[in-house]
Short mmCIF file of C-alpha atoms in Angstrom, two decimals:
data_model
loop_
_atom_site.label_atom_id
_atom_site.label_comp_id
_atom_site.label_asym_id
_atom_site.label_seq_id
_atom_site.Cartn_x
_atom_site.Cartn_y
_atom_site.Cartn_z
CA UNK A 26 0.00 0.00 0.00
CA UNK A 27 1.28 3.34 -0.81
CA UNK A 28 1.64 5.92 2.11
CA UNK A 29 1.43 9.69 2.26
CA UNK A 30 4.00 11.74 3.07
CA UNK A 31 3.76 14.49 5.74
CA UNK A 32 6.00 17.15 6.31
CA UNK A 33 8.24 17.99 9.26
CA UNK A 34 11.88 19.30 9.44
CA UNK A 35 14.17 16.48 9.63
CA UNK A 36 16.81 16.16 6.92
CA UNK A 37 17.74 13.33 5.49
CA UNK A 38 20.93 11.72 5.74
CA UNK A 39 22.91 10.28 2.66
CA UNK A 40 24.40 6.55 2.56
CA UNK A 41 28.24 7.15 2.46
CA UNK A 42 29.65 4.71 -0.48
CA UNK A 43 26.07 4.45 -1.55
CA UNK A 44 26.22 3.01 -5.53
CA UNK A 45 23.69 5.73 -6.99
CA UNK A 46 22.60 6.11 -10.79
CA UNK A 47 21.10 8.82 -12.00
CA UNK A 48 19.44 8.42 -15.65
CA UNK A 49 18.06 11.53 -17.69
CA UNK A 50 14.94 10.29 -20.11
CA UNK A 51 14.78 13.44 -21.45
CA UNK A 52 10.96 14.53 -22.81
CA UNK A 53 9.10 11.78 -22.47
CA UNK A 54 5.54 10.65 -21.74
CA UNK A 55 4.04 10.81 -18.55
CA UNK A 56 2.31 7.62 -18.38
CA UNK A 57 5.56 5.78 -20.55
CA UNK A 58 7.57 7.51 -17.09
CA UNK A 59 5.03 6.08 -14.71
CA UNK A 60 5.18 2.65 -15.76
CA UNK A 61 8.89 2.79 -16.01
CA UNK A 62 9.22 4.41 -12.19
CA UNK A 63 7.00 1.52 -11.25
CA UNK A 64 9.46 -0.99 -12.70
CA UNK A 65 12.23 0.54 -10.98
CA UNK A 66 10.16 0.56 -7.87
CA UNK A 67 10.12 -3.24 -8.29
CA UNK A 68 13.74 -3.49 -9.36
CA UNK A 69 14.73 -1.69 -5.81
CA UNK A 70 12.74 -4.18 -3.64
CA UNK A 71 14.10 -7.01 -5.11
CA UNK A 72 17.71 -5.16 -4.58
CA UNK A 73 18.36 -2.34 -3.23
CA UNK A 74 21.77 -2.00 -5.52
CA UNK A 75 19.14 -0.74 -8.44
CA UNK A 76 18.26 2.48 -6.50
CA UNK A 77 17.79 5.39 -9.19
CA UNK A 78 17.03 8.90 -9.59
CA UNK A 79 15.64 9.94 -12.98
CA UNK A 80 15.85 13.49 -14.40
CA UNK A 81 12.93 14.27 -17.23
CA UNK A 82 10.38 16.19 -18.45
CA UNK A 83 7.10 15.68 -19.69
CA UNK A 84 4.28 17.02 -22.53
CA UNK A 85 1.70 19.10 -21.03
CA UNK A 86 -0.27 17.24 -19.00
CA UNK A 87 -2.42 17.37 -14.96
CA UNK A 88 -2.01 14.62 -12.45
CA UNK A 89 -4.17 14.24 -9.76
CA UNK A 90 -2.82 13.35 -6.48
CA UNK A 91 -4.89 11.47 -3.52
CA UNK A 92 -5.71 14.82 -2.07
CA UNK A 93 -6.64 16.57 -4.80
CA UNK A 94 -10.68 18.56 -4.42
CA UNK A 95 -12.90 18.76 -7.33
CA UNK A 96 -12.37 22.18 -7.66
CA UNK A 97 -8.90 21.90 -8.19
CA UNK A 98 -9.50 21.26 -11.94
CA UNK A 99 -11.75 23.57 -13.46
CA UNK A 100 -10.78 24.30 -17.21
CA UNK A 101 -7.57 22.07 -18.20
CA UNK A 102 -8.34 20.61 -21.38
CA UNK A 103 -5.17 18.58 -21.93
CA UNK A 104 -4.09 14.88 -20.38
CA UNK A 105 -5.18 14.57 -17.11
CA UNK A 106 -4.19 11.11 -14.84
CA UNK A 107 -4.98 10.23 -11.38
CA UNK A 108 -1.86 9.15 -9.09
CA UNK A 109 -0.96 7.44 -6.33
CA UNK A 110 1.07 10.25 -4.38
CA UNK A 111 0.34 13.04 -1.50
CA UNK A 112 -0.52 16.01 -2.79
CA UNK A 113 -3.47 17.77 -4.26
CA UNK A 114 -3.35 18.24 -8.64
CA UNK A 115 -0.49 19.95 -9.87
CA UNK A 116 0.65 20.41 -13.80
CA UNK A 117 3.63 19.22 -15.49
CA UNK A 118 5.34 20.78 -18.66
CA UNK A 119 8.52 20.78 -21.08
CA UNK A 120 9.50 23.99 -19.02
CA UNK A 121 9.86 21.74 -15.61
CA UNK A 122 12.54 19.69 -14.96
CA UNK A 123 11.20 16.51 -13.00
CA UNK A 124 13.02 14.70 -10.15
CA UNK A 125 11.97 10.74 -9.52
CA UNK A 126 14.13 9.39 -7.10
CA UNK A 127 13.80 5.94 -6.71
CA UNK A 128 15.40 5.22 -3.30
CA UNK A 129 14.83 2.85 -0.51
CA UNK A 130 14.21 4.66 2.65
CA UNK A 131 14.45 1.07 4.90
CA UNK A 132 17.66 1.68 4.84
CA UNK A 133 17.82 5.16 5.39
CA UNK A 134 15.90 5.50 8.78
CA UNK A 135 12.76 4.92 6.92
CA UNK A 136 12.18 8.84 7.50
CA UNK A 137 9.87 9.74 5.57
CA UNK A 138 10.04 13.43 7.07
CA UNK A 139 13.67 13.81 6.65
CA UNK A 140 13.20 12.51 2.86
CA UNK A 141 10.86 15.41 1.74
CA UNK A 142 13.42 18.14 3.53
CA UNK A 143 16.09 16.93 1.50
CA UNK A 144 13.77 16.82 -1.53
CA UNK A 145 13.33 20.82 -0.43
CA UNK A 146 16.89 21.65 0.50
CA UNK A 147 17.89 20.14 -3.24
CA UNK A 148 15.99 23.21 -4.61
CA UNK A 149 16.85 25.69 -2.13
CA UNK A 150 21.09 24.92 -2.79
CA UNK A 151 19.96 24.95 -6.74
CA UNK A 152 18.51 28.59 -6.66
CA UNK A 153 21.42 30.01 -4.31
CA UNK A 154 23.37 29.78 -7.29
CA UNK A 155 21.39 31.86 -8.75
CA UNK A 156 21.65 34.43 -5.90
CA UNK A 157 17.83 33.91 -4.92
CA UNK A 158 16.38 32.60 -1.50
CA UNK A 159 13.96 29.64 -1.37
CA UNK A 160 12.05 28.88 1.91
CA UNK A 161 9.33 26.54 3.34
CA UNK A 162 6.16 27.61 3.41
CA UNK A 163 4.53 26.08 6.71
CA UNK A 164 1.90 23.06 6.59
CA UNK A 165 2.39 23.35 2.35
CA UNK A 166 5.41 21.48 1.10
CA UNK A 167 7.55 22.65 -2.14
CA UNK A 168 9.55 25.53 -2.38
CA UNK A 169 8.89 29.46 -2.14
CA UNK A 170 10.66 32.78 -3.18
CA UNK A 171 8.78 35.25 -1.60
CA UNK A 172 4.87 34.52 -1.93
CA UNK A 173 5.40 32.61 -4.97
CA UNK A 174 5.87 29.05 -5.13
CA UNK A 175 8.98 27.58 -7.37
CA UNK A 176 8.98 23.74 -6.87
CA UNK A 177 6.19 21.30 -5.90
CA UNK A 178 6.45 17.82 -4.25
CA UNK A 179 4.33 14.97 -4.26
CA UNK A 180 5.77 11.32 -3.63
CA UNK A 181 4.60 8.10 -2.98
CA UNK A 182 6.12 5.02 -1.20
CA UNK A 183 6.17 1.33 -2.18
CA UNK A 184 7.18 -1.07 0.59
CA UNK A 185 9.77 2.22 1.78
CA UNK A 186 10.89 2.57 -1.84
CA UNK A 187 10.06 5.86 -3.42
CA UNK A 188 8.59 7.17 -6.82
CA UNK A 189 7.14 10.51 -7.76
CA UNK A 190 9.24 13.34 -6.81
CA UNK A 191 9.68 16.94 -7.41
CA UNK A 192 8.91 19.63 -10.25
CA UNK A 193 11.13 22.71 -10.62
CA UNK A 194 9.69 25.13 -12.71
CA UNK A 195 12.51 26.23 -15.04
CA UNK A 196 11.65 28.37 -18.07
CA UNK A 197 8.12 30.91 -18.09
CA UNK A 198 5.41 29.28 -19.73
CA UNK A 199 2.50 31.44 -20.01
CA UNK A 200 0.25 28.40 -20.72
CA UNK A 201 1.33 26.07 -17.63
CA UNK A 202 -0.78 25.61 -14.59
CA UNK A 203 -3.97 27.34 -16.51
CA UNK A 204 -7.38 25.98 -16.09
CA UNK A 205 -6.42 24.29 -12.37
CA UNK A 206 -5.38 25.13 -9.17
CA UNK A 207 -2.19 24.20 -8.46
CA UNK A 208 -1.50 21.96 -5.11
CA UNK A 209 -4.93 23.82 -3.94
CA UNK A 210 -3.30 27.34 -4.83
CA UNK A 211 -4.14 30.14 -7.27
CA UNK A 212 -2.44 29.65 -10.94
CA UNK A 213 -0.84 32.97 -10.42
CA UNK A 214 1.40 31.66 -7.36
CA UNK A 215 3.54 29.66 -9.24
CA UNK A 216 6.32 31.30 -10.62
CA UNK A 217 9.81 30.37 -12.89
CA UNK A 218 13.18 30.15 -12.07
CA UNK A 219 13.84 32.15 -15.28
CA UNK A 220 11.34 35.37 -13.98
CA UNK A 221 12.89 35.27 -10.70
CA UNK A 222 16.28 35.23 -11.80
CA UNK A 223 15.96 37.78 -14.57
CA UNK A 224 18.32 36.34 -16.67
CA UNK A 225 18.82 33.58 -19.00
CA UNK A 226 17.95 29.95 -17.97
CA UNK A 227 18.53 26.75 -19.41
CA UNK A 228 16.91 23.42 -19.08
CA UNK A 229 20.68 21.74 -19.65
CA UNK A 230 22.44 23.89 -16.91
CA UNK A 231 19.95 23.69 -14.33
CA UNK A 232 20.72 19.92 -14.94
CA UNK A 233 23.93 20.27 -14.37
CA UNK A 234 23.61 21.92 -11.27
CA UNK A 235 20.91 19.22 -9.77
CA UNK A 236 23.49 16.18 -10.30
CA UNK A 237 26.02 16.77 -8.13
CA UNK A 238 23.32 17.94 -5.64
CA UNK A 239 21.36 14.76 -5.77
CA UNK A 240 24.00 12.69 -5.20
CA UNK A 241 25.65 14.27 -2.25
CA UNK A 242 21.94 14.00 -0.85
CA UNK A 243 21.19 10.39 -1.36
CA UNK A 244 24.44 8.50 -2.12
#
């Protein structure tokens, strides 16, 4: 059975010597990504060895979390799929870069807290490069500049193995988030890396950045 996450402000620890891959699938499907996550998922409980974090992004599309209200979807139009993660519905684009870390927390102090913090702290070390401040926002979990939310989270846990992840929004896209309300908050909350930092953005550095990150997080 898959569990919620809740939030709290433990951070995780990484596995010294920890074996970790990390495998970009570039722009790819979101249900193609599910059902590879899932076999992953399976791959990890059989052997831990075959932990993974993926890197991608996805074609426009709305997935519904467990927690998600009807009014949370109001005038999307596009792909829509219901999921088996925390979270209320949230949008996914070719502008995001999505994190799906495929980890076992038994062996990690099966803290599921501590997991989401270092989920949060991944984002918050990514945009002090670019000279801005992320923060928590209290009882909502993601990341904030300011009043306007940056990153959302929403995993889901297998046996203590975990799939879903996190969406960074990277480049503006006028046409993301519209017709929904995103994790239960107005469209106009969410905000890109590329407004906030006023300068030019790339999907391929903003990569770069994450993969050293990740793996001094989980490994």
């Amino acid at each position: 059975m898959d569990l919620l996450v809740p939030s709290s402000l433990t951070p995780a620890l990484p596995l010294e010597g920890r074996d970790l891959r990390i495998d970009d699938w570039g722009l790819i499907d979101y249900k193609e990504a599910l059902d590879r996550q899932l076999a992953l998922v399976d791959a990890v409980q059989a052997d831990p060895a075959n932990e993974t974090i993926v890197i991608c992004r996805h074609p426009p599309v709305v997935t519904l979390g467990r927690s998600t209200k009807p009014e949370d979807v109001f005038g999307w139009k596009g792909q829509t799929y219901e999921i088996q993660r925390g979270g209320r519905a949230t949008y996914h684009g070719p502008n995001q870069l999505v994190v799906y870390p495929i980890l076992d927390l038994s062996s990690r102090g099966r803290d599921l807290h501590g997991y989401l913090r270092a989920l949060e702290n991944l984002v918050i070390e990514v945009l002090r490069e670019f000279g801005l401040e992320g923060r928590r926002e209290d009882g909502a979990t993601g990341v904030w500049v300011g009043e306007r939310k940056l990153a959302s989270i929403g995993v889901g846990i297998k046996k203590w193995v975990t799939y879903h992840g996190l969406a960074l929004n990277v480049l503006n896209d006028p046409r993301a988030f519209q017709g929904i309300n995103p994790c239960g908050f107005d469209a106009q909350t969410m905000i890109s890396l590329q407004e906030l930092a006023r300068r030019d953005v790339t999907i391929e550095h903003v990569t770069a950045l994450l993969r050293p990150k990740l793996l001094a997080a989980f490994r």
